[in-house]
Structures are given as C-alpha cells and as structure tokens.
XYZ file of C-alpha atoms in Angstrom:
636
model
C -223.346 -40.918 0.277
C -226.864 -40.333 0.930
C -226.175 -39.242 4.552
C -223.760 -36.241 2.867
C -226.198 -35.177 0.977
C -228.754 -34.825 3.440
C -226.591 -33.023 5.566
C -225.663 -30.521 2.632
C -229.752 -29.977 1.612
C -230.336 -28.992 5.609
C -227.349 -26.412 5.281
C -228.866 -24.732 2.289
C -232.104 -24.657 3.639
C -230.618 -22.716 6.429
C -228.683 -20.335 5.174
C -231.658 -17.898 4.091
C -233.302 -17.898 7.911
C -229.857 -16.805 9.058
C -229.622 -14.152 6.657
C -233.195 -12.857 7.836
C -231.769 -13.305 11.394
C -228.583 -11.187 10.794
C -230.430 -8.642 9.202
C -232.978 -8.012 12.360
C -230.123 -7.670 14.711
C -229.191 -5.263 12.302
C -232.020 -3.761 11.974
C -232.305 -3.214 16.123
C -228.839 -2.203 16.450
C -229.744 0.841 14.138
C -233.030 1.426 15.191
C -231.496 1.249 18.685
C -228.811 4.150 17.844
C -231.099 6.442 15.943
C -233.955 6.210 19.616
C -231.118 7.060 21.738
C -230.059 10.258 19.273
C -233.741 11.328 19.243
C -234.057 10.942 23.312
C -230.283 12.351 23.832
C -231.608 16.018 21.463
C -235.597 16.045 23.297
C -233.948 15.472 26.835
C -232.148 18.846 26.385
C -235.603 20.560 26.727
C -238.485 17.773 28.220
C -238.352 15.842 31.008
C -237.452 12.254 30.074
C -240.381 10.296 31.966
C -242.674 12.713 29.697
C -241.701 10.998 26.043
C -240.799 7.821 24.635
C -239.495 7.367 21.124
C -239.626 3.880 18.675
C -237.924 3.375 15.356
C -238.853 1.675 12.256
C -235.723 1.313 9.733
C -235.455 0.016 6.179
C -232.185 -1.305 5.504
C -231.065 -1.287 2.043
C -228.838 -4.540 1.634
C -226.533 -2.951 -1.283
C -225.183 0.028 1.326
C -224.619 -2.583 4.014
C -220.711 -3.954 4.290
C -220.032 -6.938 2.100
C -218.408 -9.380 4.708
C -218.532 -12.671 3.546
C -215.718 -14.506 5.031
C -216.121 -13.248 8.033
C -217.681 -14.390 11.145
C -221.274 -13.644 12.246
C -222.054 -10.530 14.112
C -219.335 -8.425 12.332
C -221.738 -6.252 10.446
C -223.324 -5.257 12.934
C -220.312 -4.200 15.006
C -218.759 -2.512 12.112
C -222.298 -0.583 11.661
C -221.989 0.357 15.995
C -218.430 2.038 15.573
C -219.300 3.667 12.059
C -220.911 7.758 12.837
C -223.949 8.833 13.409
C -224.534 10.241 9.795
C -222.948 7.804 8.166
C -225.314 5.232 9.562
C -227.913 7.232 8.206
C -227.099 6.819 4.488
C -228.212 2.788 5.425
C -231.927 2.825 5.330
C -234.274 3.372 2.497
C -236.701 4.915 4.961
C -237.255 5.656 8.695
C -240.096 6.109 10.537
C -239.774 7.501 14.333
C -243.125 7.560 16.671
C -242.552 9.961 19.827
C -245.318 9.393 22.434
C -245.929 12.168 24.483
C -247.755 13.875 27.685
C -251.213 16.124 26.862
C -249.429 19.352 28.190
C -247.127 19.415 24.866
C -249.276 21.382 22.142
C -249.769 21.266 18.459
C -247.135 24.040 18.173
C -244.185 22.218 20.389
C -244.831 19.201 18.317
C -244.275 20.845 15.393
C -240.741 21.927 16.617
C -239.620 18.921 17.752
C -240.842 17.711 14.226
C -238.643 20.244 12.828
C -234.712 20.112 15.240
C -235.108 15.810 15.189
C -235.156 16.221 11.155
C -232.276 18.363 10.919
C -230.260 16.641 13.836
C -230.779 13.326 12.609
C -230.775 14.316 8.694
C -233.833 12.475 7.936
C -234.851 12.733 4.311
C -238.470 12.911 3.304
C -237.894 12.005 -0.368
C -237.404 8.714 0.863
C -239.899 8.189 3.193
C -238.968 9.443 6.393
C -241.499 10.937 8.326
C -241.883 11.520 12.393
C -245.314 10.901 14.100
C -246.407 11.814 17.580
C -249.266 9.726 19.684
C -250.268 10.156 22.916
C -248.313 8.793 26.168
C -249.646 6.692 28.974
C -247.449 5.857 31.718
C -249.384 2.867 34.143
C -245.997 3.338 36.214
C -247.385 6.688 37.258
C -251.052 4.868 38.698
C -248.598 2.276 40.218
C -246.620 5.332 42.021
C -249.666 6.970 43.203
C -251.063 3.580 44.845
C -247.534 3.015 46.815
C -247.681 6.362 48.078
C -251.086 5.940 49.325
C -250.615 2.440 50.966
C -246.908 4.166 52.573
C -249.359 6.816 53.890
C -251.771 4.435 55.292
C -248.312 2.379 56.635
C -247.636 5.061 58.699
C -250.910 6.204 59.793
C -251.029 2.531 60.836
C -247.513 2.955 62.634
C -248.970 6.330 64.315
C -251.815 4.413 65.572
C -250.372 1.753 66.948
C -247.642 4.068 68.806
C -250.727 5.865 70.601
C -252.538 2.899 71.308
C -249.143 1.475 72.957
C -248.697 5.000 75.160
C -252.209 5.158 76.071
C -252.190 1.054 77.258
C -248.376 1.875 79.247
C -250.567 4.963 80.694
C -253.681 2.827 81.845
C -251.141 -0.117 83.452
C -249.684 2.700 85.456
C -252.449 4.094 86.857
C -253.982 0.608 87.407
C -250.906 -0.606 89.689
C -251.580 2.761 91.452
C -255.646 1.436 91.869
C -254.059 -1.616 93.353
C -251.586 -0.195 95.608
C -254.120 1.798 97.416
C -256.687 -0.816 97.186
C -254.316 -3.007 98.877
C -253.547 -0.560 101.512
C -256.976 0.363 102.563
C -257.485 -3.040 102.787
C -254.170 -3.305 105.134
C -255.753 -0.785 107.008
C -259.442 -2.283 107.310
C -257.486 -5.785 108.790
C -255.592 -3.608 110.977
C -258.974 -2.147 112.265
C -260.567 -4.996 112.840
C -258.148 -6.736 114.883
C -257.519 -4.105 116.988
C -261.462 -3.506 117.747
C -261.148 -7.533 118.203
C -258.538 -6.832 120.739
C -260.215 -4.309 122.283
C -263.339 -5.859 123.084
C -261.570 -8.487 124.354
C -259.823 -6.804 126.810
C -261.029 -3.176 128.065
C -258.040 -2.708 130.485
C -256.032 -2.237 127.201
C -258.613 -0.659 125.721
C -258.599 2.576 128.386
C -255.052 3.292 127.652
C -252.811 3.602 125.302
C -249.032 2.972 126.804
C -245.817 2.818 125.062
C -245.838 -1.223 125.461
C -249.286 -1.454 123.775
C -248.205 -3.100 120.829
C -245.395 -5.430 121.916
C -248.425 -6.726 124.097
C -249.926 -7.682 120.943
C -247.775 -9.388 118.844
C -250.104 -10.893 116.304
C -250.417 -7.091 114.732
C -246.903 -7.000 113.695
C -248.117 -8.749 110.867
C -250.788 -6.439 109.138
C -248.424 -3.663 110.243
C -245.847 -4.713 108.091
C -248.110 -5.138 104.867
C -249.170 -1.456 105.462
C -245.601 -0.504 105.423
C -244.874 -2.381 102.399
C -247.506 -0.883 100.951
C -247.023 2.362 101.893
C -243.022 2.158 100.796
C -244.196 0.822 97.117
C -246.345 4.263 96.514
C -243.657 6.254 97.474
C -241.349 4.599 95.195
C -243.411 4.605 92.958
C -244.312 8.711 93.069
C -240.467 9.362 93.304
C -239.904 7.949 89.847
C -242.354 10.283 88.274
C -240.990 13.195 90.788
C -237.614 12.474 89.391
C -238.820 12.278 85.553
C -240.404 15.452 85.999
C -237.505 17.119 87.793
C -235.598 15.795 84.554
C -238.154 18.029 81.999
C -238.153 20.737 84.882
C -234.518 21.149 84.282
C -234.717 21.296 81.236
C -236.926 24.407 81.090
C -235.258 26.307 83.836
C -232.627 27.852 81.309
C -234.828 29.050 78.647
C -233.861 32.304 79.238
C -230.288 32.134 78.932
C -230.308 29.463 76.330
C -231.418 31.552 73.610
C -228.347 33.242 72.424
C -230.154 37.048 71.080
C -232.195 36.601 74.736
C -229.027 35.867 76.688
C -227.463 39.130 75.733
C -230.741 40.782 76.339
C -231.603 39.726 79.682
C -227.920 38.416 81.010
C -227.900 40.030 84.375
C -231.670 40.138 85.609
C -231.849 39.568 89.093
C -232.314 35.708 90.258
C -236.031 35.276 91.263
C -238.366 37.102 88.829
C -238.368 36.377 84.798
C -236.060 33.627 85.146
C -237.878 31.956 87.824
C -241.033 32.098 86.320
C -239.700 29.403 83.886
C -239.138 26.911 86.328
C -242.205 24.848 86.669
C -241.330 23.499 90.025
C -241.098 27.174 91.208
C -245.124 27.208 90.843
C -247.316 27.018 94.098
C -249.064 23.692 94.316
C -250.602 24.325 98.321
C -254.062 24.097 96.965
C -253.908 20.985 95.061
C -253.899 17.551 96.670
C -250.336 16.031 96.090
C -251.321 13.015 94.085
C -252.806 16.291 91.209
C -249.577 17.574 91.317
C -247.608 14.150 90.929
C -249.784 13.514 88.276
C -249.745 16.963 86.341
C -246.245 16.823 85.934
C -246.501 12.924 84.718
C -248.762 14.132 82.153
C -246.517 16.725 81.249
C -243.506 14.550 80.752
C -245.460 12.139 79.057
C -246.495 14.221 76.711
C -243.068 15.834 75.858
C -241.581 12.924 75.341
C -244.488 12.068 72.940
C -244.013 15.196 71.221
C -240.326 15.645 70.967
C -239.366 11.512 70.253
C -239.843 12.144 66.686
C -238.895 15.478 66.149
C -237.273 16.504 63.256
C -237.068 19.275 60.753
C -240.376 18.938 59.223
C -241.913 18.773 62.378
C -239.742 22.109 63.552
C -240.715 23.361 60.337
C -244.392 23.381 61.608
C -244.320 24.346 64.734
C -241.858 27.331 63.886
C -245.043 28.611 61.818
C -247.305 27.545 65.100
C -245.319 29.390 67.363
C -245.083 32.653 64.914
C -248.995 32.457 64.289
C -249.044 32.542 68.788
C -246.966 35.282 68.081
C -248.793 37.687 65.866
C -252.269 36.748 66.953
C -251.710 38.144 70.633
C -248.593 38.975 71.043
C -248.843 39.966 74.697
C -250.010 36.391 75.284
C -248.027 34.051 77.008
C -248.663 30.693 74.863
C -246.014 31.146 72.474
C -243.260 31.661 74.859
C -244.562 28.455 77.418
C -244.836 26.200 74.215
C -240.960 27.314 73.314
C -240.365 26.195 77.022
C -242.515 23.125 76.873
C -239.849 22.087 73.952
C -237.015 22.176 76.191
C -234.138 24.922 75.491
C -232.289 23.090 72.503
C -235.213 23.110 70.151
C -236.173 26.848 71.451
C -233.044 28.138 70.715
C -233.518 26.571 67.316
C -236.722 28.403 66.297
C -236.050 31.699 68.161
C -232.805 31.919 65.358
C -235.187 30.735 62.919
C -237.862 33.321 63.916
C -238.078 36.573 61.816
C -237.069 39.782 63.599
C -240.355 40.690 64.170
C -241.418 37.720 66.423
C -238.130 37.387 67.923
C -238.945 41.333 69.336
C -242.050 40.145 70.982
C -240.994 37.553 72.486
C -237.636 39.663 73.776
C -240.376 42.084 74.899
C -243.069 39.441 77.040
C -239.636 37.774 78.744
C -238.835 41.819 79.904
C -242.362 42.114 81.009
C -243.904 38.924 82.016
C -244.802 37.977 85.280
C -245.012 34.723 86.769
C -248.183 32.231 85.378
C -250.379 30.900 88.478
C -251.056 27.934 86.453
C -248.098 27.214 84.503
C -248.210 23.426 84.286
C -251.810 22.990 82.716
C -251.236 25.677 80.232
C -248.393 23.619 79.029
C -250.059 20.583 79.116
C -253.050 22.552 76.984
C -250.451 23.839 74.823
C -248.297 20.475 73.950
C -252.170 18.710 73.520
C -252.832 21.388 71.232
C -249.780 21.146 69.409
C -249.988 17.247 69.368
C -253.697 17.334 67.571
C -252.333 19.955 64.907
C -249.264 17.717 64.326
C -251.281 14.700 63.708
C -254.183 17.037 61.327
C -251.384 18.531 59.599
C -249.558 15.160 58.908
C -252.679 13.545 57.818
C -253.233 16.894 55.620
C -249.753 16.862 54.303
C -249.668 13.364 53.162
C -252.634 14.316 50.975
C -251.341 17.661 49.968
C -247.841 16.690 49.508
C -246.706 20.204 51.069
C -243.401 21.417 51.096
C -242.329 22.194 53.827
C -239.392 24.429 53.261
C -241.563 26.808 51.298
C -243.681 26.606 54.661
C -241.125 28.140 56.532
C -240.682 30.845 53.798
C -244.107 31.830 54.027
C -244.386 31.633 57.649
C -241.474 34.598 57.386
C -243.754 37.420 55.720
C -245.376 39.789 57.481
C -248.719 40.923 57.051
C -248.244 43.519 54.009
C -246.327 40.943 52.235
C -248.722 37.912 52.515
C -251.509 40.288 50.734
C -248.837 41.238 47.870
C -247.642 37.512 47.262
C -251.209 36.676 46.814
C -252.204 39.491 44.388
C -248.810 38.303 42.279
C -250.571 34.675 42.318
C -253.285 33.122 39.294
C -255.778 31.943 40.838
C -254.675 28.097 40.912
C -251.329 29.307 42.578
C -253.005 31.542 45.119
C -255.626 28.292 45.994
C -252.107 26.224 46.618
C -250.762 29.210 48.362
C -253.978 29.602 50.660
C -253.771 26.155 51.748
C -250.567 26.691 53.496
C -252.295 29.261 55.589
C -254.974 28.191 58.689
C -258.401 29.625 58.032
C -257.771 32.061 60.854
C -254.395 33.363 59.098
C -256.758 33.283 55.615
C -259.207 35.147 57.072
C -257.010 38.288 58.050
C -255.637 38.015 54.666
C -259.263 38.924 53.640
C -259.821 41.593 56.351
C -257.219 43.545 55.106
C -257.897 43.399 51.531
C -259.882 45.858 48.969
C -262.451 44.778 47.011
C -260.310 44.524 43.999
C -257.946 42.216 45.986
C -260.271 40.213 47.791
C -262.464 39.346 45.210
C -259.004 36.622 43.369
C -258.710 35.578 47.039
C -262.562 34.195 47.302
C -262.674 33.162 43.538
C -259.682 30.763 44.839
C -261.468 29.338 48.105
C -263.765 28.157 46.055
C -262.096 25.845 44.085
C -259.837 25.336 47.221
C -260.411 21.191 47.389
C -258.672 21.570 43.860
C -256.150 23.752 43.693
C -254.761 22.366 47.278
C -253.817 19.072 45.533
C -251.518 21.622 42.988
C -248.160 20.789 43.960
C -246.261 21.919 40.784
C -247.111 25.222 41.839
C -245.404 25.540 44.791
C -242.296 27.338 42.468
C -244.721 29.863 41.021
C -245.247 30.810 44.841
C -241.664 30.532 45.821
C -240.639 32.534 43.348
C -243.468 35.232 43.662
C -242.129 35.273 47.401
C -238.851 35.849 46.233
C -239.557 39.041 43.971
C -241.667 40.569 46.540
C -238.658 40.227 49.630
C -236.091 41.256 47.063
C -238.287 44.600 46.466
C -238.895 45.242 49.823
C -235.217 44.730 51.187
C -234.084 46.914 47.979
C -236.590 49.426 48.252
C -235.456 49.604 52.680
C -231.761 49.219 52.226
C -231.754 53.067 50.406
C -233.301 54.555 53.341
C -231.186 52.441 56.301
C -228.551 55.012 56.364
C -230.836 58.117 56.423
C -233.420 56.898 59.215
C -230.139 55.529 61.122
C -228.509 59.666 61.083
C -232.034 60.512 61.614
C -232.636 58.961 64.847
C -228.580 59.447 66.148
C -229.716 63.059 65.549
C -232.580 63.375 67.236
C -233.543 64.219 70.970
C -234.136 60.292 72.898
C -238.094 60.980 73.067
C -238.294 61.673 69.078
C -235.726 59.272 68.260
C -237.867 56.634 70.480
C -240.700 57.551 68.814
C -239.388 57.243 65.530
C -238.015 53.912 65.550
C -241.295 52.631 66.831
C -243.452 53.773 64.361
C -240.969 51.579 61.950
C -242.180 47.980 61.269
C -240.420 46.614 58.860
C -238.518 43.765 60.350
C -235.294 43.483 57.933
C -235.226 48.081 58.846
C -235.716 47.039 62.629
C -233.145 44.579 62.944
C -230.816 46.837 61.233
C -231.513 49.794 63.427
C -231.295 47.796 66.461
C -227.924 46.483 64.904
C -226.025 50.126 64.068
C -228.083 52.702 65.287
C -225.974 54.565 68.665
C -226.789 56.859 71.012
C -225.863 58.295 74.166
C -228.599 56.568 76.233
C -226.029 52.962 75.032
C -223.669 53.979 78.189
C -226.692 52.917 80.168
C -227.212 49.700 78.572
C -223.759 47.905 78.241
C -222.122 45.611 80.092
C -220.189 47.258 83.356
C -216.571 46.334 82.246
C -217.508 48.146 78.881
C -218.472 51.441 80.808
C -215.529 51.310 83.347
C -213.094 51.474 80.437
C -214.763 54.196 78.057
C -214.984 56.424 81.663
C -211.668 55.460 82.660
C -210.499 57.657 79.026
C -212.002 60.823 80.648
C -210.788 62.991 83.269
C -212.227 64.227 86.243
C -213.608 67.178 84.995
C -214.784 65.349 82.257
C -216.755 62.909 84.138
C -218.195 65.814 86.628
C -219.143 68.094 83.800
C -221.304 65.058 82.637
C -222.201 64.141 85.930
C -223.390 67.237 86.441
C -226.087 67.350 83.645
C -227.480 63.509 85.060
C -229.950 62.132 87.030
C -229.473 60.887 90.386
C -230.560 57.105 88.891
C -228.073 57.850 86.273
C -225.233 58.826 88.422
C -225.390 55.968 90.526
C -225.628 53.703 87.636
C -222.819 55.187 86.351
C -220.612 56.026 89.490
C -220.367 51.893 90.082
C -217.938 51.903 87.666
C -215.350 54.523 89.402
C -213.385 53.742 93.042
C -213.948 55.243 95.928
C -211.360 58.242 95.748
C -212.416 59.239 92.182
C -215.896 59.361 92.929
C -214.636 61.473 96.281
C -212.497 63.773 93.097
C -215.647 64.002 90.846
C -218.348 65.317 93.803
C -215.243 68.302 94.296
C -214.960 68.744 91.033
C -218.971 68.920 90.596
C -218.961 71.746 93.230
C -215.887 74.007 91.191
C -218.285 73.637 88.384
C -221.042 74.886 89.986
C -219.701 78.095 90.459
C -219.117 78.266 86.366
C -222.331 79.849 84.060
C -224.932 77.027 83.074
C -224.342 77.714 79.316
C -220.408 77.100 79.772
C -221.224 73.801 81.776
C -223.689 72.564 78.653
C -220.897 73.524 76.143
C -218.715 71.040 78.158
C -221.095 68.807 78.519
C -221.858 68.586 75.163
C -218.217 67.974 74.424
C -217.966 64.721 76.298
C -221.175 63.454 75.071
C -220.006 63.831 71.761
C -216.146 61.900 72.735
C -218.539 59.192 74.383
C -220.903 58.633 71.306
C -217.717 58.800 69.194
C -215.943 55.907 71.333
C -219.324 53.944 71.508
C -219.731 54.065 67.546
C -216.003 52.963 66.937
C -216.302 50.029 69.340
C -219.690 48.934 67.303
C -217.954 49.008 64.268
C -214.890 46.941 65.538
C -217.280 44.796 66.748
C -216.469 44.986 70.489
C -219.504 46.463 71.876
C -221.884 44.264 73.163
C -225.726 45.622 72.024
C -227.810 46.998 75.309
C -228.662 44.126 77.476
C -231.812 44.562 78.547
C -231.437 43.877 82.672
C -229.612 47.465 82.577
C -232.187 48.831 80.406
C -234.976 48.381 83.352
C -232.678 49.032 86.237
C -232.470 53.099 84.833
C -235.447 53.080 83.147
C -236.773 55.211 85.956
C-alpha cells in the first residue's frame, strides 16, 4: 500500500515539468515557423549570409488546442499543419531580432520594419515589436584564412615544381660533365700508352702502317672506352635533337593553322614567310654544336614548363600579353614568335580570340616579315618573359582576386574606349579598373588624357593599394564596358552601309585611302567582310576566276584585257587555255582599230557584269575573301 502511493506522489510531481516541457517544444516549433517566414520575405531582396533573424513568442495557453486524451507531441503537430495566420492569433506577444551587415542604413531598416509587420500581421497593441542589431559573421575571418593558407598551398606546390625542373636540369647537365670528363680521360690513357709505346720502340714510332695497331694489342682496351664514351654523348644529344624536332614541328604550321591567316596567305610560295617559322630552318654555322643542342633544350624545356598547365585563365592572360606586344610596336616581331613559341593549337585559339584590330597586324607582319637571324633566343627571351609575368600575375591575382573574364573584356578595347570606360568610373571603380592594366598600358591612358580627365585617373593611383583589393566592383566596370561598346557599335552600324557604297564608288587609290584612315575595328572587320571591288578578281582563288571569265565572251574578255596591265593580264590569262588566249590577242587587235572612248564604254560594261557576279557570290557566301599570296604577286 505504501509502495502505491509512492508511486502515485512521483507521478503528480511530474506532471507539471512535462507540461513546461510540452509547452517549449511548442514554443520552438512556432518560433521556428515565424524565423523561416521572416527569412523566406527578406531573402526576396538581401542576400541571405547578410541577416539572421531570432524569435521570442508568448504563447497564450487558452488559444492553444485542448488535447487531453491524446498522446504527447500532438499539439504541436496540429499547430505545424495549421496556416501561417492562424498560428499567429497564438501568442500574446512576439518579439523578432534581425541582425544585420553595416551597409544596410537607418532608412532600409525602417522598411523591412514596415513589409515583416504587414506580412507576418504582427500586432503592436500586444507587444510585438521588431529590433535590428548588428551582424558578425566569424565564418567570414575563417573563409579569408583558408583562402590565404590555399594560396600559400599552391605557392608551395609552384615552388616545389621549379625546384624539381631546375634539380632534373642540373642532373642532366652533370651526366654531360661526366661523360666528357670520362672521355678526356679515355683520351689522356690513350696518350700515354701510346707515347709509352713509342719510346719503347722508335721503329714503330717513324711510321705509321695500316698494321700499327693490331701490333699493339693492349690499346684495344682504352680504345673501346673512348668509343663507349663517345656513343653515350651522341645518344644522349639525339634525345634532345629529337625533343626539339618534336616542338620544331610543332611551330612549322603556324601559318596555316590559323584559320583567318590560312585564307590570307594559302598559296605563298614554299621558302619565305612560312619558312621563317621553322626554327630548324635558322643558320646555326657560327655557333659551336653543343650551343645549338642546348638552345633548343632550353627551348623545349621551357615550353613544356609553360604550356603543362595551361588553361583558360592562363590563355586569358597571355591573350592580353600578346595584344599589349601588339599595340605597343606593332611592326615588332615578339608577338607573333610568342604565338609560335605556344605551338599552333593555342595560337589559333587567341588569334580567334584577338579583336580585329590585332588580328590585322599580325595578318600584316606575316605578309611582310622576313626571316629572324636569331629566332631561337628571342623565343627563349620571350617564353622567360612570359613565365616571370605568369608567376607575378598569379601571385598578384591571388591577392587581388581578379576576374579574369572581365580581363579579357578589357583587353578588347581600343585606345579611345579605355579613356571613356574610365571617365564613366567613381573613383574606387576606376582604382579596380586601373589595376587590371600594366603601368605601361596606365601610363598611355594618362598621355592621352585632358586635364579634366586625367586629374580622376591620378586621384585613383593614389589610393591604388586600396581600391585594387575592390572586387565587388568589377560589375560596375563590366557594365560601364558594356554601355560604352553598345554606343560605339550603334553609333558605327548607321554609317556601315554608307562608307561601304562610298568606297565601291570610288576610284582604288581614294577608296584605299579611305578605308585606311578608318580605325574602328568592329567598321574594319565589316568592310573587309562586304565591301567589293573590281581589284577582288585579283585576289581570289584561281578556280573562282576561271569560272566568272569562263561567263564572258571573247570580246568581252579582250575589251577588258585591253584596258590591263601586262602583270594583270598574265595574272589573269592563267585562267584561259591555250586557243582562247590565241582568240582574245585577235580579238585585242579588231579592237584596236575601234575609237578609245567606244573601247572604255565596253570596258566599263564588263567591269560592271564582273563586280555584279563578284557581289552576288559574296552574298551567297561562295566567294572566298582576297587571299593575300595573290594580293603580292600583282601588287606590282
């Protein structure tokens, strides 16, 4: 009896602790419902790592649902399926506390105050009331920290990679050491003994038969060794000839690789442009032949090093390298030499990737150049330099946290449109935007600015080491770069049409001079696109010229032959066979005996039926633009 009553005294004691506990978990579950409303309404506008909300409920016991008989927990999964507003009616009061960033400001707050009472129906008769306090995210410290120490990882990683290539480099060159120390001392042991054998016997000595050395046997031996020897080193040399011959390869297509430079320069003669990209094509006579073994060692070594990693953010930089080479001399030969260094895969890559502007100079050096005396070490100079920028600009990036598709944009604008981006800029964005820029680049950005737009420009350098670091306005930048193209192509596009008719309508010298007076790449690549003349039945492809002559007739083709040069006519005449070239010179002698003014009439005729036929087949897409091998075989 006593034991019963015990147990029933424990029960009653309990009950009121599980009524306290039953109405936390209620408490939390509605707390719980009315954080995730507030975060679901202030995600529609803020960031959600920039706030975090907390609840504080009342619950009023009479509104809650009289379950008695029923198991624990049922309350509060009635309360989870009941709505939103419903739920609302529970508490006596609610108190929400929103922490947030510093860049919200008195006036935000004040809104958010304003759509969370109205979305969650707080009441402020009873008490409710919303309060704001400031947020501090440690996460964020711990982020920063990882990056660094993943920064310093691969610093590390770098490190250790040229450390490896540098010891592989110094084992090489030490087995050479040894092989030639080992065969000059083959050499000094074959010296000796045969001064040994001399003295020793001076009928030998005076003569020097065909049976000398089977008379001494015992110099088989040291003979051998120096053969050995000997074989090793050229082994040796003939992997690294072979390696090289690998990368040599590689660069000997450059030319036709590159689809736009293809077209361009598709039937040059073998031996002159296309030659000059072949760096076993250089004269080595006045070096020793261990320099040149070793100079193209070097060189492979160092492509390898530079191209093992590529990827896009590496192509990304040295696109805007190669473009800076560009514009800084064009008529220099670095740019094109570092394209070839590359190998022709990654050239034709950033020649597409090139604005129209630098892909014209370099179409114009690979017309003009001529071969480079010293072609290997200004690669090597070039991939060295390119392999200490990569490594400053990696180190710089990392630190900067640059993007590098923005990079690319900006490595697109010409000169004008650098100096308008900038004046579109505050002065934070235009100290991000100057960072992208090297100080050479920055500098003619200053050279060809006023006073009134220089003076943002400096005001930014100063604070340089500050606004650099501004990452979050790289979009201000992109989309200042963005209005300012837009303009420019809108602003051109009008005037396409009218400078194309103005230049098919002019004589060749003014239309030439016209079209090089205009800079604008995105009007340039247009004109070079649509713009056709008469001077195209020069510049096409053979087959294409056979078959728009082959539509005229004889007297046709002599009243234009008739009006051409001599360099023309042949160029022209290739096309025809033997007995129609024999029917055109007759015909060219029955026209001779018409007036001059009724021979230009006709000839005008044809020329306008061939400029006709050349502008349909550019439309329909079947004429190929000038390639540029014809365009220096008539040039005179």
């Amino acid at each position: 009896m006593k034991i019963i009553l015990t147990l029933m005294l424990a029960f009653l004691a309990l009950l009121p602790g599980s009524r306290l506990l039953a109405e936390g978990n209620l408490n939390a579950s509605i707390e719980s419902q009315i954080e995730s409303a507030a975060s679901q309404i202030l995600g529609t506008n803020l960031p959600i790592e920039s706030f975090q909300i907390t609840a504080d409920v009342v619950l009023d016991e009479k509104k809650l649902p009289k379950l008695p008989l029923n198991p624990a927990g049922t309350q509060e999964n009635i309360i989870k399926s009941m709505a939103f507003d419903k739920i609302m009616l529970l508490p006596t009061s609610v108190k929400i506390k929103i922490f947030l960033d510093d860049t919200v400001n008195t006036k935000a707050k004040d809104q958010i105050r304003e759509i969370l009472t109205k979305k969650l129906r707080l009441d402020k008769s009873r008490g409710d009331d919303i309060v704001f306090a400031p947020l501090i995210l440690p996460t964020a410290v711990v982020r920063v920290k990882e990056e660094l120490s993943k920064t310093d990882k691969d610093l590390r990683e770098v490190r250790l990679k040229l450390e490896t290539l540098q010891k592989e480099i110094q084992e090489k060159e030490k087995t050479v050491a040894d092989l030639r120390s080992e065969n000059r001392r083959n050499l000094d042991k074959l010296s000796t003994l045969e001064s040994g054998k001399t003295a020793k016997d001076p009928i030998t000595a005076k003569t020097a038969e065909p049976g000398f050395l089977s008379q001494w046997s015992p110099l088989y031996l040291p003979i051998a060794i120096f053969a050995i020897g000997l074989a090793a080193i050229i082994v040796f040399f003939m992997g690294n000839v072979r390696s090289a011959n690998i990368i040599a390869g590689s660069f000997s297509a450059i030319a036709q690789s590159i689809p736009k430079l293809g077209d361009k320069l598709g039937s040059i003669s073998e031996g002159a442009p296309q030659q000059a990209l072949m760096p076993s094509s250089i004269k080595e006579a006045s070096l020793p032949p261990e320099n040149g073994m070793e100079l193209k060692q070097r060189l492979f070594d160092l492509h390898d090093q530079l191209t093992s990693h590529y990827d896009t953010e590496i192509r990304s930089f040295v696109l805007q390298h190669v473009t800076t080479l560009l514009r800084t001399n064009p008529n220099s030969s670095s740019a094109v030499l570092l394209m070839e260094f590359l190998g022709k895969d990654r050239a034709n890559e950033l020649f597409e990737l090139m604005d129209a502007e630098s892909q014209s100079r370099v179409l114009t050096y690979m017309q003009t150049r001529s071969p480079e005396p010293r072609k290997l070490e200004m690669m090597i100079r070039l991939g060295e330099e390119l392999k200490t920028l990569l490594i400053l600009s990696s180190m710089q990036n990392s630190q900067l946290n640059r993007d590098t598709e923005l990079a690319v944009l900006i490595s697109r604008l010409d000169e004008g449109q650098r100096l308008v981006v900038a004046q579109a800029l505050n002065e934070a964005a235009l100290g991000r935007y100057l960072s992208y820029f090297p100080p050479r680049e920055v500098g003619a950005l200053l050279s060809q600015s006023d006073a009134s737009s220089s003076t943002p420009i400096l005001d930014a350098l100063a604070h340089l080491p500050d606004y650099a670091e501004l990452a979050g306005e790289d979009a201000a930048i992109e989309s200042a770069i963005a209005r300012v193209t837009a303009q420019s192509d809108v602003k051109l596009v009008r005037y396409f049409s009218y400078f194309k008719e103005l230049i098919e309508s002019s004589e060749e010298s003014l239309a030439k001079e016209i079209q090089s007076r205009l800079s604008q790449p995105s009007l340039k690549a247009y004109l070079d696109q649509n713009v056709v003349t008469f001077k195209m039945i020069f510049e096409i492809s053979a087959e294409t010229v056979a078959d728009l002559l082959g539509r005229l007739s004889v007297k046709e083709c002599a009243a234009l032959f008739k009006q051409l040069t001599e360099a023309q006519q042949e160029s022209l005449s290739l096309s025809f066979s033997s007995r129609k070239r024999d029917l055109i010179a007759e015909e060219m002698v029955f026209l001779s005996e018409q007036s001059s003014s009724e021979n230009e009439r006709l000839f005008t005729v044809v020329k306008e039926k061939i400029v006709t036929d050349l502008r349909r087949r550019n439309k329909e897409g079947s004429l190929s633009r000038p390639s540029a091998a014809r365009t220096l075989k008539i040039a005179s």
